[in-house]
Short mmCIF file of C-alpha atoms and ligand atoms in Angstrom, two decimals:
data_model
loop_
_atom_site.label_atom_id
_atom_site.label_comp_id
_atom_site.label_asym_id
_atom_site.label_seq_id
_atom_site.Cartn_x
_atom_site.Cartn_y
_atom_site.Cartn_z
CA MET A 1 41.82 32.21 147.91
CA ASN A 2 39.82 34.17 150.63
CA PRO A 3 37.90 37.13 149.91
CA GLY A 4 40.05 40.20 151.26
CA SER A 5 43.29 38.42 150.96
CA ARG A 6 44.93 37.10 148.06
CA GLU A 7 47.66 34.44 147.09
CA SER A 8 51.20 35.93 146.76
CA ASP A 9 53.24 35.42 143.56
CA GLY A 10 55.86 34.58 145.98
CA THR A 11 58.03 37.62 145.41
CA PHE A 12 58.30 40.11 148.23
CA ASP A 13 60.37 43.33 148.59
CA ILE A 14 61.86 41.80 151.80
CA GLU A 15 61.41 38.71 153.49
CA VAL A 16 61.29 38.48 157.58
CA PRO A 17 60.69 35.57 159.96
CA VAL A 18 57.81 37.46 161.72
CA ALA A 19 55.88 40.58 160.84
CA ILE A 20 54.20 42.30 163.75
CA VAL A 21 51.34 44.78 162.81
CA GLY A 22 51.33 47.62 165.39
CA GLY A 23 53.75 49.12 167.62
CA GLY A 24 51.69 49.56 170.65
CA ALA A 25 52.15 47.44 174.06
CA CYS A 26 51.15 44.22 172.45
CA GLY A 27 53.34 44.64 169.46
CA LEU A 28 56.66 45.78 171.16
CA VAL A 29 56.16 43.02 173.89
CA ALA A 30 55.76 40.44 171.15
CA ALA A 31 58.79 41.96 169.44
CA LEU A 32 60.84 41.84 172.53
CA THR A 33 59.98 38.20 173.26
CA LEU A 34 60.92 37.29 169.83
CA ALA A 35 64.30 39.10 169.86
CA ASP A 36 65.12 37.23 173.21
CA ALA A 37 64.50 33.85 171.30
CA GLY A 38 67.15 34.83 168.82
CA ILE A 39 64.44 35.85 166.07
CA THR A 40 64.43 39.18 164.19
CA PRO A 41 60.84 40.60 164.06
CA LEU A 42 59.89 43.58 162.09
CA VAL A 43 57.30 45.83 163.60
CA LEU A 44 54.98 47.79 161.22
CA GLU A 45 53.46 50.84 162.50
CA ARG A 46 50.98 53.13 160.52
CA ASP A 47 52.09 56.30 162.48
CA ALA A 48 55.25 58.14 162.27
CA LEU A 49 55.87 57.62 165.98
CA PRO A 50 54.36 54.51 167.63
CA THR A 51 51.89 55.69 170.45
CA GLY A 52 48.57 53.68 170.20
CA SER A 53 46.15 53.66 172.83
CA THR A 54 48.86 52.42 174.98
CA GLY A 55 50.32 55.86 174.97
CA LEU A 56 47.23 57.42 175.78
CA SER A 57 46.68 55.19 178.85
CA SER A 58 47.45 55.42 182.33
CA GLY A 59 49.86 52.54 181.82
CA MET A 60 48.48 50.41 184.61
CA ILE A 61 49.20 46.72 184.04
CA PRO A 62 47.73 44.17 186.20
CA ALA A 63 49.95 41.25 187.43
CA CYS A 64 49.87 39.18 190.36
CA GLY A 65 52.85 37.51 192.40
CA THR A 66 55.51 39.96 191.14
CA HIS A 67 58.46 40.80 193.45
CA LEU A 68 56.99 44.49 193.60
CA GLN A 69 54.16 43.11 195.49
CA ARG A 70 56.03 40.90 197.57
CA ALA A 71 58.39 43.82 198.63
CA GLU A 72 55.37 45.67 199.72
CA GLY A 73 53.98 42.42 201.72
CA VAL A 74 51.18 42.03 199.00
CA GLU A 75 49.92 38.32 198.68
CA ASP A 76 48.27 37.79 195.38
CA THR A 77 48.14 34.59 193.29
CA VAL A 78 47.11 33.47 189.77
CA GLU A 79 44.00 31.92 191.39
CA MET A 80 43.13 35.30 192.73
CA LEU A 81 43.47 37.27 189.53
CA VAL A 82 41.54 34.44 187.53
CA HIS A 83 38.84 34.65 190.24
CA ASP A 84 38.76 38.78 189.86
CA ILE A 85 38.37 38.53 186.15
CA GLN A 86 35.89 35.77 185.80
CA ALA A 87 33.75 37.69 188.57
CA LYS A 88 33.54 40.77 186.83
CA ALA A 89 32.99 39.14 183.28
CA LYS A 90 30.14 36.99 185.05
CA GLY A 91 32.15 33.73 183.77
CA GLN A 92 31.89 34.70 180.23
CA ALA A 93 35.64 34.84 179.57
CA ASP A 94 37.39 32.05 177.87
CA PRO A 95 38.81 30.16 180.98
CA ALA A 96 41.86 28.95 179.13
CA VAL A 97 42.78 32.46 177.78
CA VAL A 98 42.02 33.82 181.24
CA ALA A 99 44.46 31.24 182.87
CA ALA A 100 47.17 31.83 180.41
CA VAL A 101 47.27 35.47 180.89
CA ALA A 102 46.94 35.43 184.64
CA LYS A 103 49.87 33.05 184.91
CA ALA A 104 51.99 34.97 182.34
CA SER A 105 51.21 38.31 184.33
CA GLY A 106 53.63 38.36 187.03
CA PRO A 107 56.77 36.87 185.26
CA THR A 108 56.07 39.29 182.22
CA VAL A 109 56.12 42.27 184.39
CA GLU A 110 59.32 41.06 185.91
CA TRP A 111 60.80 40.31 182.76
CA LEU A 112 60.00 43.70 181.66
CA VAL A 113 61.54 45.27 184.73
CA ASP A 114 64.44 43.41 185.29
CA ASP A 115 65.54 42.14 181.68
CA HIS A 116 64.26 45.14 179.67
CA HIS A 117 64.55 47.97 182.36
CA VAL A 118 61.10 49.18 181.81
CA GLU A 119 60.47 51.28 184.95
CA LEU A 120 57.23 49.98 186.77
CA THR A 121 56.12 50.22 190.17
CA LEU A 122 53.41 49.03 192.18
CA VAL A 123 50.32 51.37 192.58
CA GLY A 124 49.31 50.73 196.31
CA GLY A 125 47.20 52.66 198.93
CA PHE A 126 43.83 51.60 197.47
CA LEU A 127 42.00 48.73 195.46
CA TYR A 128 40.75 49.33 191.91
CA PRO A 129 37.21 48.19 191.51
CA GLY A 130 36.90 44.17 191.37
CA PHE A 131 40.56 43.62 192.64
CA SER A 132 41.32 41.52 195.69
CA ALA A 133 44.81 42.55 196.03
CA PRO A 134 46.88 45.74 194.79
CA ARG A 135 48.35 44.66 191.44
CA MET A 136 48.46 47.64 189.34
CA HIS A 137 52.01 47.85 187.90
CA ALA A 138 52.63 51.35 186.20
CA PRO A 139 55.29 53.73 185.39
CA PRO A 140 55.85 56.31 188.17
CA SER A 141 54.10 59.27 186.62
CA ARG A 142 51.09 56.50 186.13
CA GLN A 143 51.08 57.70 182.27
CA GLY A 144 51.10 55.26 179.44
CA ALA A 145 53.51 57.65 177.40
CA ASP A 146 56.05 56.56 179.71
CA LEU A 147 55.17 52.93 179.30
CA MET A 148 55.55 53.36 175.53
CA ALA A 149 58.71 55.55 176.05
CA GLY A 150 60.29 52.66 178.11
CA SER A 151 59.18 49.76 175.76
CA LEU A 152 60.61 51.65 172.63
CA ARG A 153 63.99 52.21 174.60
CA ALA A 154 63.85 48.51 175.22
CA ALA A 155 63.11 47.72 171.58
CA GLU A 156 66.11 49.90 170.51
CA ALA A 157 68.41 48.24 173.04
CA ALA A 158 67.33 44.97 171.37
CA GLU A 159 67.71 46.17 168.00
CA ILE A 160 64.46 45.82 166.96
CA ASP A 161 63.37 47.20 163.70
CA ILE A 162 60.23 49.18 163.71
CA MET A 163 59.05 50.60 160.38
CA VAL A 164 57.08 53.57 160.72
CA ASN A 165 54.59 55.32 158.36
CA ALA A 166 53.83 51.79 157.18
CA LYS A 167 50.06 51.13 157.25
CA VAL A 168 49.54 47.42 156.77
CA THR A 169 46.42 47.06 154.13
CA GLU A 170 46.32 43.50 153.05
CA LEU A 171 47.48 40.13 154.10
CA PHE A 172 48.43 37.48 151.57
CA ALA A 173 47.12 34.04 152.20
CA GLY A 174 46.28 30.78 150.45
CA GLU A 175 43.17 28.47 150.77
CA ASP A 176 44.56 27.07 153.81
CA GLY A 177 44.82 30.34 155.58
CA ARG A 178 48.70 30.28 155.78
CA VAL A 179 49.73 33.94 155.64
CA ALA A 180 52.90 34.42 153.23
CA GLY A 181 53.24 38.09 153.54
CA LEU A 182 51.47 41.37 153.63
CA ARG A 183 51.30 44.70 151.84
CA LEU A 184 51.67 47.95 153.25
CA GLU A 185 51.29 51.57 152.35
CA ARG A 186 53.38 54.68 152.81
CA PRO A 187 52.10 58.07 153.40
CA ASP A 188 53.12 59.26 149.94
CA GLY A 189 50.90 56.42 148.34
CA GLY A 190 53.82 54.15 147.66
CA ALA A 191 53.33 50.34 148.61
CA GLU A 192 55.51 47.55 149.69
CA GLU A 193 55.20 43.95 150.11
CA ILE A 194 56.80 41.81 152.71
CA GLY A 195 57.12 38.00 153.13
CA CYS A 196 57.11 36.50 156.51
CA GLN A 197 56.63 33.06 157.80
CA ALA A 198 54.26 34.30 160.82
CA VAL A 199 52.07 37.21 161.71
CA VAL A 200 51.21 38.84 164.81
CA LEU A 201 48.16 41.08 164.68
CA ALA A 202 48.89 43.78 167.37
CA CYS A 203 46.73 46.73 165.68
CA ASN A 204 44.06 46.78 168.54
CA GLY A 205 40.38 46.84 167.81
CA TYR A 206 37.84 48.97 166.23
CA GLY A 207 37.17 51.89 168.41
CA GLY A 208 38.41 54.50 165.57
CA ASN A 209 36.06 52.93 163.12
CA THR A 210 32.44 54.38 163.34
CA ASP A 211 30.72 51.94 160.93
CA MET A 212 32.03 49.07 162.75
CA LEU A 213 30.84 50.85 166.11
CA ALA A 214 27.51 51.68 164.63
CA GLU A 215 27.12 47.88 163.71
CA HIS A 216 28.52 46.17 166.85
CA ILE A 217 28.35 48.98 169.63
CA PRO A 218 25.62 51.26 168.64
CA ASP A 219 25.04 52.80 171.90
CA MET A 220 28.35 54.25 171.74
CA ALA A 221 28.90 54.99 168.39
CA SER A 222 28.08 58.79 169.19
CA ALA A 223 30.07 58.68 172.32
CA GLU A 224 33.60 60.27 172.49
CA TYR A 225 36.18 57.90 171.60
CA PHE A 226 39.28 58.27 173.94
CA GLY A 227 41.55 55.90 172.13
CA HIS A 228 43.81 55.83 169.26
CA PRO A 229 41.96 56.78 166.10
CA GLY A 230 44.04 54.53 163.77
CA ASN A 231 42.71 51.55 165.43
CA GLN A 232 40.25 50.63 162.76
CA GLY A 233 39.29 46.91 163.01
CA ASP A 234 41.79 45.95 160.54
CA ALA A 235 42.68 42.75 162.56
CA VAL A 236 39.16 41.55 162.63
CA ASN A 237 38.37 42.39 159.04
CA TRP A 238 41.68 40.33 157.74
CA GLY A 239 40.80 37.67 160.31
CA ARG A 240 37.24 37.22 158.86
CA ALA A 241 38.70 37.12 155.46
CA LEU A 242 40.81 34.53 156.38
CA GLY A 243 37.95 32.36 158.11
CA ALA A 244 38.65 33.38 161.57
CA ARG A 245 36.23 33.37 164.42
CA THR A 246 35.27 36.80 166.23
CA ARG A 247 33.38 36.94 169.65
CA HIS A 248 32.00 39.36 172.06
CA MET A 249 32.17 41.98 169.24
CA GLY A 250 29.28 44.22 171.48
CA ALA A 251 32.01 44.47 174.47
CA TYR A 252 33.83 47.46 175.29
CA GLN A 253 35.71 49.54 177.49
CA GLY A 254 34.01 52.78 178.67
CA HIS A 255 35.12 55.37 181.34
CA GLY A 256 33.07 57.48 183.45
CA SER A 257 35.54 60.03 184.42
CA VAL A 258 36.87 62.19 181.62
CA ALA A 259 37.24 65.83 182.37
CA THR A 260 35.23 68.01 180.13
CA PRO A 261 35.72 70.20 178.25
CA HIS A 262 39.54 69.36 178.95
CA GLY A 263 39.49 65.98 177.80
CA ILE A 264 41.70 64.61 180.53
CA LEU A 265 41.23 61.08 182.08
CA ILE A 266 40.67 61.63 185.85
CA THR A 267 41.93 58.77 187.73
CA TRP A 268 39.13 56.32 189.27
CA ALA A 269 41.43 56.37 192.40
CA LEU A 270 39.53 59.55 193.59
CA MET A 271 36.35 57.48 193.81
CA MET A 272 38.21 54.35 195.24
CA ASN A 273 39.43 56.75 198.12
CA GLY A 274 36.13 57.94 198.82
CA GLY A 275 34.87 60.45 196.30
CA ILE A 276 31.55 60.31 194.83
CA GLN A 277 29.89 61.29 191.62
CA ILE A 278 26.68 63.39 191.06
CA ASN A 279 24.53 64.57 188.13
CA THR A 280 23.80 68.35 187.78
CA SER A 281 20.98 68.09 189.79
CA GLY A 282 23.16 67.12 192.89
CA HIS A 283 22.11 63.38 192.97
CA ARG A 284 24.58 60.23 192.96
CA PHE A 285 22.88 57.80 190.41
CA SER A 286 25.09 54.45 190.62
CA SER A 287 27.54 52.85 192.71
CA GLU A 288 31.05 54.23 191.92
CA HIS A 289 32.69 51.11 193.13
CA ARG A 290 31.36 48.81 190.49
CA GLY A 291 33.78 49.71 187.83
CA TYR A 292 34.66 52.84 185.58
CA SER A 293 33.84 51.11 182.52
CA GLU A 294 30.19 50.82 182.96
CA GLN A 295 29.96 54.17 184.71
CA ALA A 296 30.44 55.62 181.35
CA VAL A 297 26.96 54.39 180.52
CA ASP A 298 25.54 55.62 183.62
CA VAL A 299 27.06 59.24 183.47
CA LEU A 300 26.07 59.55 179.63
CA ALA A 301 22.41 58.56 180.79
CA GLN A 302 22.61 61.70 183.08
CA PRO A 303 21.24 65.19 181.76
CA GLY A 304 23.67 66.69 179.40
CA GLY A 305 25.78 63.34 179.56
CA LEU A 306 27.64 65.27 182.40
CA SER A 307 28.32 64.62 186.02
CA TRP A 308 30.72 65.91 188.78
CA LEU A 309 33.16 64.21 190.76
CA ILE A 310 33.00 65.39 194.23
CA PHE A 311 36.19 64.93 196.49
CA ASP A 312 37.97 66.70 199.45
CA ASP A 313 41.45 67.72 200.43
CA ARG A 314 42.82 64.30 201.55
CA ILE A 315 41.52 62.98 197.97
CA LEU A 316 42.98 65.95 196.22
CA GLN A 317 46.32 65.12 197.57
CA LEU A 318 46.15 61.57 196.48
CA GLY A 319 45.07 62.42 192.98
CA ARG A 320 48.25 64.53 192.73
CA ASP A 321 50.35 61.10 192.55
CA PHE A 322 49.04 61.14 188.78
CA ALA A 323 50.54 63.19 186.28
CA GLU A 324 47.22 63.46 184.31
CA PHE A 325 45.42 64.96 187.61
CA ASN A 326 48.08 67.51 187.68
CA LEU A 327 47.51 68.54 184.04
CA ALA A 328 43.57 68.61 184.84
CA GLU A 329 44.41 70.89 188.11
CA ALA A 330 47.02 73.13 185.81
CA ALA A 331 44.08 73.17 183.02
CA GLY A 332 42.09 74.71 185.56
CA ALA A 333 39.50 71.76 185.59
CA ILE A 334 39.00 71.57 189.58
CA ARG A 335 36.52 73.93 191.12
CA HIS A 336 36.78 74.57 194.81
CA GLY A 337 34.32 75.49 197.67
CA ALA A 338 35.01 76.15 201.19
CA ASP A 339 31.65 74.46 202.13
CA VAL A 340 28.89 72.86 200.59
CA ASP A 341 27.11 76.15 199.68
CA SER A 342 30.03 77.63 197.93
CA LEU A 343 30.95 74.43 196.21
CA ALA A 344 27.16 74.01 194.74
CA SER A 345 27.36 77.62 193.66
CA ALA A 346 30.63 77.12 191.84
CA ILE A 347 29.59 74.12 189.95
CA ASP A 348 25.81 75.38 189.64
CA VAL A 349 24.32 72.58 191.35
CA PRO A 350 21.29 72.96 193.58
CA ALA A 351 22.78 73.51 197.21
CA PRO A 352 20.05 71.62 199.00
CA ALA A 353 20.31 68.67 196.78
CA LEU A 354 24.16 68.32 197.13
CA ALA A 355 23.84 68.93 201.14
CA LEU A 356 21.40 66.33 201.16
CA THR A 357 23.66 63.73 199.03
CA LEU A 358 26.61 64.65 201.23
CA ALA A 359 24.48 63.99 204.53
CA GLU A 360 23.38 60.71 202.91
CA THR A 361 27.11 59.32 202.16
CA HIS A 362 28.04 60.48 205.94
CA ALA A 363 24.95 58.22 207.03
CA PHE A 364 26.29 55.37 204.94
CA ALA A 365 29.90 55.72 206.16
CA ASP A 366 29.02 55.65 209.89
CA GLY A 367 26.48 52.64 209.47
CA ARG A 368 23.10 54.53 210.10
CA ASN A 369 22.13 53.79 206.69
CA ARG A 370 23.08 51.53 203.67
CA ASP A 371 23.61 52.81 200.13
CA PRO A 372 20.72 51.83 197.78
CA PHE A 373 23.05 51.46 194.96
CA GLY A 374 25.11 48.89 197.05
CA ARG A 375 28.43 50.79 197.64
CA ASP A 376 30.10 50.21 201.00
CA PHE A 377 31.08 53.57 202.43
CA THR A 378 32.41 52.15 205.63
CA THR A 379 35.85 51.70 204.47
CA GLN A 380 36.85 55.39 203.65
CA PRO A 381 36.44 58.66 205.98
CA PRO A 382 33.31 60.61 204.77
CA LEU A 383 34.15 63.62 202.73
CA SER A 384 34.99 66.85 204.75
CA GLN A 385 34.98 70.70 203.79
CA PRO A 386 36.47 72.21 201.99
CA LEU A 387 35.26 70.45 198.76
CA HIS A 388 36.46 70.05 195.24
CA ALA A 389 34.76 69.13 191.96
CA ILE A 390 35.48 68.34 188.39
CA LYS A 391 33.11 68.08 185.71
CA VAL A 392 33.45 64.73 183.50
CA THR A 393 31.67 62.81 180.83
CA GLY A 394 31.71 59.38 179.83
CA ALA A 395 33.60 58.05 176.93
CA LEU A 396 34.62 55.00 174.66
CA PHE A 397 38.05 53.90 175.39
CA HIS A 398 38.25 50.75 173.54
CA THR A 399 36.66 47.74 172.06
CA GLN A 400 36.80 44.30 173.66
CA GLY A 401 35.62 41.94 170.89
CA GLY A 402 37.85 40.50 168.45
CA LEU A 403 39.47 37.57 166.99
CA GLU A 404 38.90 34.40 168.96
CA ILE A 405 42.44 32.85 170.09
CA ASP A 406 43.37 30.18 171.97
CA ALA A 407 45.78 30.09 175.04
CA GLY A 408 48.76 30.32 172.78
CA ALA A 409 47.46 33.40 171.21
CA ARG A 410 46.94 31.45 168.01
CA VAL A 411 44.07 32.82 165.96
CA LEU A 412 41.17 30.32 165.60
CA GLY A 413 39.41 29.43 162.47
CA SER A 414 35.61 28.82 161.92
CA ASP A 415 36.04 25.17 162.89
CA GLY A 416 37.77 26.12 166.01
CA SER A 417 41.15 24.79 165.01
CA PRO A 418 44.14 27.31 164.74
CA LEU A 419 45.09 28.98 161.66
CA PRO A 420 48.56 28.06 160.59
CA ASN A 421 50.72 31.14 161.35
CA LEU A 422 48.44 33.80 162.71
CA TYR A 423 48.48 35.19 166.10
CA ALA A 424 46.81 38.06 167.93
CA GLY A 425 46.70 39.89 171.07
CA GLY A 426 45.63 43.04 172.90
CA GLY A 427 42.56 44.76 171.34
CA ALA A 428 42.99 42.84 168.14
CA ALA A 429 41.82 39.53 169.88
CA CYS A 430 38.50 38.90 171.73
CA GLY A 431 39.16 40.22 175.36
CA ILE A 432 38.49 38.58 178.74
CA SER A 433 35.86 40.99 179.60
CA GLY A 434 32.57 39.04 178.49
CA SER A 435 30.13 40.44 176.03
CA GLN A 436 29.26 43.61 177.80
CA VAL A 437 30.64 46.80 179.13
CA TRP A 438 30.20 45.53 182.53
CA GLY A 439 32.68 42.79 182.18
CA TYR A 440 35.82 44.83 182.03
CA LEU A 441 38.05 44.30 185.15
CA SER A 442 40.11 47.21 185.76
CA GLY A 443 43.47 46.78 183.69
CA ASN A 444 42.00 44.12 181.42
CA GLY A 445 43.18 46.16 178.33
CA LEU A 446 47.14 46.16 179.15
CA LEU A 447 46.52 42.82 181.07
CA THR A 448 45.62 41.33 177.72
CA ALA A 449 47.94 43.69 175.50
CA VAL A 450 51.15 42.78 177.23
CA ASN A 451 50.52 39.19 178.10
CA LEU A 452 49.12 37.90 174.90
CA GLY A 453 51.79 40.05 173.29
CA ARG A 454 54.38 37.77 175.28
CA ILE A 455 52.56 34.75 174.42
CA ALA A 456 52.02 35.40 170.79
CA GLY A 457 55.85 36.22 170.56
CA GLN A 458 56.59 32.72 172.40
CA SER A 459 54.39 30.95 169.99
CA ALA A 460 55.72 32.43 166.89
CA ALA A 461 59.30 31.90 168.09
CA ARG A 462 58.38 28.28 168.69
CA GLN A 463 56.90 28.02 165.39
CA ILE A 464 60.14 29.42 163.58
CA ASN A 465 62.63 27.98 165.88
CA GLN A 466 61.19 24.41 165.50
CA GLY A 467 59.98 24.63 162.12
CA ILE A 468 56.48 23.52 163.47
CA GLU A 469 52.89 23.83 162.00
CA THR A 470 51.08 25.51 164.68
C1 FAD B 501 42.61 57.06 177.83
C2 FAD B 501 42.98 55.70 178.05
C3 FAD B 501 43.39 55.14 179.46
C4 FAD B 501 43.66 53.71 179.36
N1 FAD B 501 44.26 53.43 180.64
C5 FAD B 501 44.59 52.01 180.87
C6 FAD B 501 45.15 51.31 181.89
O1 FAD B 501 45.76 52.00 182.70
N2 FAD B 501 45.58 50.17 181.79
C7 FAD B 501 44.78 49.39 181.22
O2 FAD B 501 44.93 48.17 181.20
N3 FAD B 501 44.23 49.63 180.03
C8 FAD B 501 44.00 51.06 179.78
N4 FAD B 501 43.54 51.45 178.55
C9 FAD B 501 43.35 50.31 177.56
C10 FAD B 501 44.62 50.17 176.75
O3 FAD B 501 45.35 51.57 176.44
C11 FAD B 501 44.83 49.14 175.54
O4 FAD B 501 43.79 47.97 176.04
C12 FAD B 501 45.97 48.95 175.15
O5 FAD B 501 46.90 50.01 175.03
C13 FAD B 501 45.98 48.04 173.88
O6 FAD B 501 47.21 47.80 173.40
P1 FAD B 501 47.45 47.45 171.98
O7 FAD B 501 48.88 47.08 171.90
O8 FAD B 501 46.60 46.08 171.61
O9 FAD B 501 47.06 48.51 171.11
P2 FAD B 501 47.72 49.92 170.79
O10 FAD B 501 48.36 50.60 171.89
O11 FAD B 501 46.56 50.94 170.33
O12 FAD B 501 48.58 49.86 169.87
C14 FAD B 501 48.09 49.25 168.37
C15 FAD B 501 49.12 50.13 167.23
O13 FAD B 501 48.46 49.60 166.08
C16 FAD B 501 48.75 50.54 165.09
N5 FAD B 501 47.92 50.16 163.70
C17 FAD B 501 46.69 50.05 163.77
N6 FAD B 501 46.24 49.35 162.43
C18 FAD B 501 47.50 49.34 161.80
C19 FAD B 501 47.90 48.98 160.42
N7 FAD B 501 46.76 48.67 159.42
N8 FAD B 501 48.88 49.15 160.00
C20 FAD B 501 50.02 49.30 160.95
N9 FAD B 501 49.89 49.87 162.29
C21 FAD B 501 48.44 49.72 162.49
C22 FAD B 501 48.16 51.63 165.61
O14 FAD B 501 48.84 53.00 165.10
C23 FAD B 501 48.80 51.52 167.32
O15 FAD B 501 50.17 52.16 167.23
C24 FAD B 501 43.36 52.96 178.44
C25 FAD B 501 42.87 53.47 177.07
C26 FAD B 501 42.53 54.60 176.97
C27 FAD B 501 42.09 55.12 175.85
#
């Protein structure tokens, strides 16, 4: 018997073929996949209403080679996506998992749209950092809440059982690591035990667990966590108790653009369309085009951990395509200035410094000078008056380390061979973002949640349907 798990006495309140822990994107996609294969899964969700980090997200799912891309004349291939992921992760991501996820990405988005009527559109008009093609697929609102709503509607149509208020607390497993079932707790203190032939861990990472953050990501332990608080690292802890390997536990996704004090994510589209980020002294401090994840660290290193996004009317209009941006505007997060001096006064930044910063970016844009931080300003028009600004801070969005898996989303044991019937995806598994904050390519979170959910569902279905030992 493994520490932290126990052998079952063989009696369970109910028996299901596959238990899925967590009802976010990963869990719901795994469930839909199993239902399509004729297997009735049970999704166990600790909250009264499944939301997860997926529901808090912008719902942007990268995928390559989709009919939505083709309809817009976008050429994108598995090879291009693999290249972009590994370029950002400096080659540190597991090549087999990257290849599997990239290969699954197009078909999975098409399956969600065509077979399960989850409404997704291609986000065009600009490239996210590190992308060689427009490949974000998102609900028209660009809100994860709508991705969750669409996925839950699909689950209902597929008659998938989602047990809510069901916090899984323990896996039952024998010496061989085979999971026989799990225990869940109800809000009233009651407990139930469920037997199963396979388990999919879709309960995300440890962003909500301050002790685990202090151990693995001490630099962000005191930063604001913007993800779902119920993600407490359970998958990692159960997996470890079963002898599973973990990897890249210090990796995470940050974001350098959370409106403060409003607590609203401001889309990075502002920066990719020509906006800049300055500190309270009026100076830029990094290239805004490397990635929004590592920008969190740079923003938090500025005085007060604060910075201002600066943009103009053209970008203001683009921002309004994003529901969250409109929320921020309605909440009064946007300051305005008819010219540099009045904006400087509105945001309490020294006017000469802001004027100099803007003049520098104009020189970068027309090729008179080169940005010392390495951003290419020649691809967008320089900022023009009137100007606008939003005060932001950096935050931790979700952890990227987790259970090591193979290309079939099977959790690997200490010797590198798969555990008998345990699968993981999304934030529960080690991601494809390398070992550090800089390795996160835009959209890696939902890329691995959705596609590893799909792959885990397929692997578990194969195990059940063929009665195979995985
Ligand atoms: C503000 C924000 C914006 C983001 N925007 C994007 C984006 O646009 N694109 C992108 O790719 N990524 C984005 N991300 C990251 C993305 O949201 C996550 O990577 C993704 O949602 C993870 O999906 P998941 O299914 O693994 O986890 P989740 O969606 O968090 O689901 C996990 C579920 O498991 C449940 N759970 C946890 N423990 C237990 C337990 N013991 N028992 C039962 N249930 C349990 C939780 O309640 C939760 O519902 C964003 C993140 C944040 C915070």
